[in-house]
Amino acid sequence: MKLVIAEIDSNEKNHQGATHESKVVLLKELAYDIEDFIDRTWVPGASGPLRSVIGLDPRPEIVQRIEHFKGSIQKVRTWQPDAGSSNGEDSAATRSSCPSATPPNPYSQDLDHEDTFRSICRHRCELGMLLSAAEGQELKVISIVGCRGVGKTSLARAVYDDCRDKYDCVAWVIASEYPNLEDLLAKLLKEAQRTAKPTSTAAQGSISDTEQTSLRNFLSDKRYFVVIDDVDRLEVCQAIKREFPKDGHSSRIIVTTSMHSIAAECSSGSHVYTMQCLDKDESEEVFWGSVGQENQTPALRRASEGIIKKCGGLPLALISVANYLRRRGQTENHVAGGLTTEHCKSTACTLGDKILKGHDEFLEINRALLQCYNNLPDHDHQSCLLYASVFPRGRPINSKVLLRRWMSEEFAAHGTVSNEESVKSCLEAFIERCIVEPVEIKNARVARCKVHSIMLEFIIHKAVSKKFVALVDKDELVSNNGTITNVRVRRLSVQDSTKEGVDDAVCSARGIDLSVVRSLTIFGSPLLDLQDCELLRVLDLEGCKGVNNDTVLKAICKQRFLKYLSLRGTDVDHLHQKIKHLVHLETLDIRDTLVEVVPIEVIRLPLLAHLFGRFELPHGIKEEISKQSKLQTLAGVVVTEADKSFENIILHARKLRKVKICQATSYSSNSRNRWMNPRSNSPLKERFTGSKALQILSIDSSDLAKEFIRFLQAPCAITSIKLRGQLDRLPATPALRELCDLNRLLLISTGLSIEDLSALQSLPCLEYLKLAEDGHGFRGRSFVVKSGGFPSLRRLCFEAPRLPQVKIEQGSMKSLTILDLLCPDPVIPEPRLGRPWCFLQLETRLGVEGVSYLENLKEVILHHSMRESEVQAWKEEAIRHNKKPSVKRQPQPTIHAA
């Protein structure tokens, strides 16, 4: 096993394209085989001599298998692909492109298509406004950030062509073509010298006379316009700050990148422009403009819906597939247009495979997506990205579910429970690189996300071609066109299929052996026969019916290697006592089920770390059981009267850090006082301070929340508190000032007035605050933040039907970077005498006074239904703000069936 791991590491460090990647796949297959052999062979407590006496001694067979593995290692080491074979997926990556002094046209197959894109691009005017906004003579750097293929280069090219005549000299350079920074700067200097106007001192003399000068010296007396395309290194940002004069005669630099951190670094103190994909109408306009308007029949429009949906508003994908369809129609029918519904439907089904192969019209989109994949930091990141293929198309992925499954699959950081931060950093890397898009931000964290539609098609077919996963979708097995043989699939995802369809797909497919499958995911489909599975690590049955059956539950309990089990949304109403056999189980999710009480066998599980649901704890959880528990998360425990089990878990489960408490309807006032009376020996009180303190506490109950507020006082080491329910008061201001460890506070449906809530500005170390109300919204008039208020706050969120008046005084919230105003309607303040009319108009439109005092504001997020006029008012205010914060609507929430 150590030999195999060493060989895998060696090959991953010396990655040389598809051949080495195929070799790593074979090495991992060998490692899986060895691990499966160990798991099946090792039987705790079995005696070799005793089994030998009765004629069942397995040792000769074990020795034979070990010899077989030795030979297999040697074969894989010397493995070479068949002559001439290639799965084509790296074809675009191996074709070099020559550096060009002029910006390349990503839609070079037909210039009219770029004009079509430009004519509807809603970004062009906004970017032009940012460039022309008068702000003295300082250099302005604007970063355009977005996923690859979204049109960043085309947008920059359009603005570049419009504005270049207004400057003394211009330059365009593609940063990714110059690994050496000195070569990049030399290219910029050469281009600036070549384009300098004759009237400027820049153009006097020959180029040879100025070759010795630096870029900074050459540009020092000129007004210049520079585009640096496809920046993927921080050193380029540092060079911009170093080489370009800040007092640049109103000069402009545009940087395009697909990495948020680089965009922020390059445009520090200026503006980051986030480029969104096209909406449905714009996508159709680009698609039909490229295919040909003569093809727009109702039948063809209907047949092309699948294509437009899979392209996800990505212009490069839309134009690539449109060019392919137009050429195919002309070739097969020998007439202009010539498109048929069969062409559209077959192309929609095979789009991911065509992009993966990257032939002809799909070369550019293949190159863009393959570059995203190949530029990931390591093989673990690539595996984590491929893992998104197990989730259904078009449905947001629960981020926490994704992270826990990554850990159970032993991706990043070897899958240990204690390395949750490692897998979080992996997801953050995907978001940073514009590969994964957050679709729901909840409490300042990414609650749900999605891989961009066209990228998902790409990785689905790449995962299938590598036999990373087998996917049965609507009774059809996604085809496998890869050249890797003798590899068995270890992950199976079944989506929206019938039992007969799945049985046919599994039986007819080569390489699918349920006995070695480690991950089984079923969405919207009947259960498979779990008796055939022996080595499952991950079992996700979210939303499945037919689970509430002792035969099924017993079959689940026989999966002795299971680490992750989700029964969320199933019809199960109890857990079988044989669950005690799941000795490797780390995560159990029974949310949205009918399970009311978990059996004590669940609490006894030796490795259980995360338990989710809404349940009562069983009676009989004593101190010794609690001390042995490895629980870290206990989310949804219903506290009942005189609940000794809850007390023991809270007091003695020393790894417990996250607790969510709900209240039983029969809970009495006397019991509440027993739990959270500051003068009693409450179990919660002992978990408030020191190294034993909880990190996160959530209470979903008006009665318990009121008692907790009375109980809350320093010292308190809990870092995050969430209270949902009516409150009658907050702690006094002196008590708030002493809560120095509290970083996150969420108060939901408290009924407190907005003036009462403004007292929270005394919390010295609070970094995130969310205030939410339903019904008619907040009571009272104004949320006033005085000078010195919220000294550490980085993000402030209001969520209600109507935004209260918010007044920010100078010197307050100096660290605030993000302002969430998730309210459909802003408040309309009453006019006051002596105030300038223009300021009153602005104040009325924004609903917030004193935005300019927020010295570090970077982002304003508005409600998804906010009127366009109000969004535009915020954008105008952002342009006037010193930090040029980005303004956007929150992602519109969507409801997806399980």
Coordinates of N, CA and C in Angstrom, one line a residue, residues 422-529:
S422 N -9.7 22.1 6.2 CA -9.1 21.8 4.9 C -10.1 21.7 3.8
V423 N -11.2 21.0 4.0 CA -12.2 20.9 2.9 C -12.9 22.2 2.7
K424 N -13.0 23.0 3.7 CA -13.6 24.4 3.5 C -12.7 25.2 2.6
S425 N -11.4 25.1 2.8 CA -10.5 25.9 1.9 C -10.6 25.4 0.5
C426 N -10.9 24.1 0.3 CA -11.1 23.6 -1.1 C -12.3 24.2 -1.8
L427 N -13.4 24.3 -1.1 CA -14.6 24.9 -1.6 C -14.3 26.4 -1.9
E428 N -13.6 27.1 -0.9 CA -13.3 28.5 -1.1 C -12.4 28.7 -2.4
A429 N -11.6 27.7 -2.6 CA -10.7 27.8 -3.8 C -11.6 27.8 -5.1
F430 N -12.6 26.9 -5.1 CA -13.5 26.9 -6.3 C -14.3 28.2 -6.5
I431 N -14.7 28.7 -5.4 CA -15.5 30.0 -5.5 C -14.5 31.1 -5.9
E432 N -13.3 31.1 -5.3 CA -12.3 32.1 -5.7 C -12.0 32.1 -7.2
R433 N -12.0 30.9 -7.8 CA -11.6 30.8 -9.2 C -12.9 30.9 -10.1
C434 N -14.0 31.2 -9.6 CA -15.2 31.4 -10.4 C -15.7 30.1 -11.1
I435 N -15.3 29.0 -10.4 CA -15.8 27.7 -10.9 C -17.1 27.3 -10.3
V436 N -17.2 27.6 -9.0 CA -18.4 27.3 -8.2 C -19.0 28.7 -7.8
E437 N -20.3 28.7 -8.0 CA -21.0 30.0 -7.7 C -21.9 29.8 -6.5
P438 N -21.8 30.7 -5.5 CA -22.8 30.7 -4.4 C -24.2 31.1 -4.9
V439 N -25.2 30.3 -4.5 CA -26.5 30.6 -4.9 C -27.4 31.0 -3.7
E440 N -26.9 30.7 -2.5 CA -27.6 31.1 -1.3 C -26.6 31.4 -0.2
I441 N -26.6 32.7 0.2 CA -25.7 33.1 1.3 C -26.6 33.2 2.5
K442 N -26.3 32.4 3.5 CA -27.1 32.4 4.7 C -26.2 32.6 5.9
N443 N -26.5 33.7 6.6 CA -25.8 34.1 7.8 C -24.3 34.2 7.5
A444 N -24.0 34.9 6.4 CA -22.7 35.3 6.0 C -21.9 34.1 5.5
R445 N -22.5 33.0 5.3 CA -21.8 31.8 4.8 C -22.5 31.2 3.6
V446 N -21.8 30.5 2.8 CA -22.3 29.9 1.6 C -23.1 28.7 2.0
A447 N -24.5 28.8 1.9 CA -25.3 27.7 2.3 C -25.5 26.8 1.2
R448 N -25.7 27.3 0.0 CA -25.9 26.4 -1.2 C -25.1 27.0 -2.4
C449 N -24.6 26.1 -3.2 CA -23.8 26.6 -4.3 C -24.0 25.7 -5.5
K450 N -23.5 26.1 -6.6 CA -23.6 25.2 -7.8 C -22.4 25.4 -8.7
V451 N -22.1 24.4 -9.4 CA -21.1 24.5 -10.5 C -21.8 25.0 -11.7
H452 N -21.1 25.9 -12.4 CA -21.7 26.5 -13.6 C -22.2 25.4 -14.5
S453 N -23.3 25.6 -15.2 CA -24.0 24.6 -16.0 C -23.0 24.0 -17.0
I454 N -22.3 24.8 -17.7 CA -21.5 24.2 -18.8 C -20.2 23.5 -18.2
M455 N -19.7 24.0 -17.1 CA -18.6 23.4 -16.4 C -19.1 22.0 -15.8
L456 N -20.3 22.0 -15.3 CA -20.9 20.7 -14.8 C -21.0 19.7 -15.9
E457 N -21.4 20.1 -17.1 CA -21.5 19.1 -18.2 C -20.1 18.6 -18.5
F458 N -19.1 19.5 -18.4 CA -17.7 19.1 -18.7 C -17.2 18.1 -17.7
I459 N -17.4 18.4 -16.4 CA -16.8 17.5 -15.3 C -17.6 16.2 -15.2
I460 N -18.9 16.2 -15.6 CA -19.7 15.0 -15.6 C -19.1 14.0 -16.5
H461 N -18.8 14.5 -17.7 CA -18.2 13.6 -18.8 C -16.8 13.3 -18.5
K462 N -16.1 14.2 -17.9 CA -14.7 13.9 -17.5 C -14.7 12.8 -16.4
A463 N -15.6 13.0 -15.4 CA -15.6 12.0 -14.3 C -16.0 10.6 -14.8
V464 N -17.0 10.6 -15.7 CA -17.4 9.3 -16.3 C -16.3 8.7 -17.1
S465 N -15.6 9.5 -17.9 CA -14.5 9.0 -18.8 C -13.4 8.4 -17.9
K466 N -13.1 9.0 -16.7 CA -12.1 8.5 -15.9 C -12.6 7.3 -15.0
K467 N -13.9 7.0 -15.1 CA -14.6 6.0 -14.3 C -14.5 6.4 -12.8
F468 N -14.5 7.7 -12.6 CA -14.5 8.3 -11.2 C -15.9 8.1 -10.7
V469 N -17.0 8.1 -11.5 CA -18.3 7.9 -11.1 C -19.1 7.3 -12.2
A470 N -20.2 6.5 -11.9 CA -21.1 6.0 -12.8 C -22.4 6.8 -12.5
L471 N -23.1 7.3 -13.6 CA -24.2 8.1 -13.4 C -25.4 7.6 -14.3
V472 N -26.5 7.2 -13.5 CA -27.7 6.8 -14.2 C -28.7 7.9 -14.1
D473 N -29.1 8.5 -15.2 CA -29.9 9.7 -15.2 C -31.1 9.4 -16.1
K474 N -32.3 9.4 -15.5 CA -33.5 9.2 -16.3 C -33.4 7.8 -17.0
D475 N -33.0 6.8 -16.3 CA -32.9 5.4 -16.8 C -31.8 5.2 -17.8
E476 N -31.0 6.3 -18.1 CA -29.9 6.1 -19.1 C -28.6 6.2 -18.4
L477 N -27.7 5.3 -18.7 CA -26.3 5.4 -18.2 C -25.5 6.4 -19.0
V478 N -25.0 7.4 -18.4 CA -24.2 8.4 -19.1 C -23.0 7.6 -19.8
S479 N -22.9 7.8 -21.1 CA -21.9 7.0 -21.8 C -20.5 7.2 -21.4
N480 N -19.7 6.2 -21.5 CA -18.3 6.3 -21.1 C -17.4 6.1 -22.4
N481 N -16.8 7.1 -22.8 CA -16.0 7.1 -24.0 C -14.5 7.1 -23.7
G482 N -14.1 6.9 -22.4 CA -12.7 6.9 -22.1 C -12.0 5.6 -22.5
T483 N -10.7 5.7 -22.5 CA -9.9 4.6 -23.0 C -9.3 3.7 -21.9
I484 N -9.6 4.1 -20.6 CA -9.0 3.4 -19.5 C -9.9 2.1 -19.3
T485 N -9.2 1.0 -19.3 CA -9.9 -0.3 -19.1 C -9.5 -0.9 -17.7
N486 N -10.2 -2.0 -17.4 CA -9.8 -2.7 -16.2 C -10.0 -1.9 -14.9
V487 N -10.9 -0.9 -14.9 CA -11.1 -0.1 -13.8 C -12.6 -0.2 -13.4
R488 N -12.9 -0.5 -12.1 CA -14.2 -0.6 -11.7 C -14.7 0.7 -11.0
V489 N -15.9 1.1 -11.2 CA -16.4 2.3 -10.7 C -16.7 2.2 -9.2
R490 N -16.3 3.2 -8.4 CA -16.4 3.1 -7.0 C -17.6 4.0 -6.5
R491 N -18.1 4.8 -7.3 CA -19.2 5.8 -6.9 C -20.3 5.6 -7.9
L492 N -21.5 5.5 -7.4 CA -22.7 5.4 -8.3 C -23.8 6.4 -7.8
S493 N -24.2 7.2 -8.8 CA -25.3 8.2 -8.5 C -26.5 7.9 -9.4
V494 N -27.6 7.7 -8.8 CA -28.9 7.4 -9.5 C -29.8 8.6 -9.4
Q495 N -30.3 9.1 -10.5 CA -31.1 10.3 -10.5 C -32.3 10.2 -11.4
D496 N -33.5 10.4 -10.8 CA -34.7 10.5 -11.5 C -34.9 9.3 -12.4
S497 N -34.7 8.1 -11.8 CA -34.8 6.8 -12.6 C -35.8 5.9 -12.0
T498 N -36.2 4.9 -12.8 CA -37.1 3.8 -12.2 C -36.2 2.6 -11.8
K499 N -36.7 1.7 -11.1 CA -36.0 0.6 -10.6 C -35.6 -0.3 -11.8
E500 N -36.5 -0.5 -12.8 CA -36.2 -1.3 -13.9 C -35.1 -0.6 -14.8
G501 N -35.2 0.7 -14.9 CA -34.1 1.4 -15.7 C -32.8 1.3 -15.0
V502 N -32.7 1.4 -13.7 CA -31.4 1.3 -13.0 C -30.9 -0.1 -13.1
D503 N -31.7 -1.1 -12.9 CA -31.3 -2.5 -13.0 C -30.7 -2.8 -14.4
D504 N -31.4 -2.3 -15.5 CA -30.9 -2.5 -16.8 C -29.6 -1.8 -17.1
A505 N -29.5 -0.6 -16.5 CA -28.2 0.2 -16.7 C -27.1 -0.5 -16.0
V506 N -27.3 -0.9 -14.8 CA -26.2 -1.5 -14.0 C -25.8 -2.8 -14.5
C507 N -26.8 -3.6 -15.0 CA -26.5 -5.0 -15.5 C -25.7 -4.9 -16.8
S508 N -26.1 -3.9 -17.6 CA -25.5 -3.8 -19.0 C -24.2 -3.1 -19.0
A509 N -23.9 -2.4 -17.9 CA -22.6 -1.6 -17.9 C -21.4 -2.4 -17.5
R510 N -20.4 -2.2 -18.2 CA -19.1 -2.8 -17.8 C -18.4 -1.9 -16.8
G511 N -17.9 -2.5 -15.8 CA -17.1 -1.8 -14.7 C -18.0 -1.4 -13.5
I512 N -19.3 -1.7 -13.5 CA -20.1 -1.4 -12.4 C -20.3 -2.7 -11.6
D513 N -19.7 -2.7 -10.4 CA -19.8 -3.9 -9.5 C -20.2 -3.3 -8.1
L514 N -21.5 -3.5 -7.8 CA -22.0 -3.0 -6.5 C -21.2 -3.4 -5.3
S515 N -20.6 -4.6 -5.4 CA -19.8 -5.1 -4.2 C -18.6 -4.2 -3.9
V516 N -18.1 -3.4 -4.8 CA -17.0 -2.6 -4.5 C -17.3 -1.1 -4.5
V517 N -18.6 -0.7 -4.7 CA -19.0 0.7 -4.7 C -18.9 1.2 -3.3
R518 N -18.3 2.4 -3.2 CA -18.0 3.0 -1.9 C -19.0 4.2 -1.6
S519 N -19.6 4.7 -2.7 CA -20.5 5.8 -2.5 C -21.7 5.6 -3.3
L520 N -22.9 5.6 -2.7 CA -24.2 5.4 -3.4 C -25.1 6.6 -3.1
T521 N -25.5 7.3 -4.1 CA -26.3 8.5 -4.0 C -27.6 8.3 -4.8
I522 N -28.7 8.4 -4.2 CA -30.0 8.2 -4.9 C -30.9 9.4 -4.8
F523 N -31.3 10.0 -5.9 CA -32.1 11.2 -5.9 C -33.4 10.8 -6.7
G524 N -34.6 11.0 -6.1 CA -35.8 10.8 -6.9 C -36.0 9.5 -7.5
S525 N -35.4 8.4 -6.9 CA -35.5 7.1 -7.5 C -35.7 6.1 -6.5
P526 N -36.2 4.9 -6.8 CA -36.4 3.8 -5.9 C -35.0 3.3 -5.3
L527 N -35.1 2.7 -4.1 CA -33.9 2.1 -3.5 C -33.3 1.0 -4.3
L528 N -32.0 0.9 -4.3 CA -31.4 -0.3 -4.9 C -31.3 -1.4 -3.8
D529 N -31.0 -2.6 -4.2 CA -30.8 -3.7 -3.2 C -29.5 -3.5 -2.5

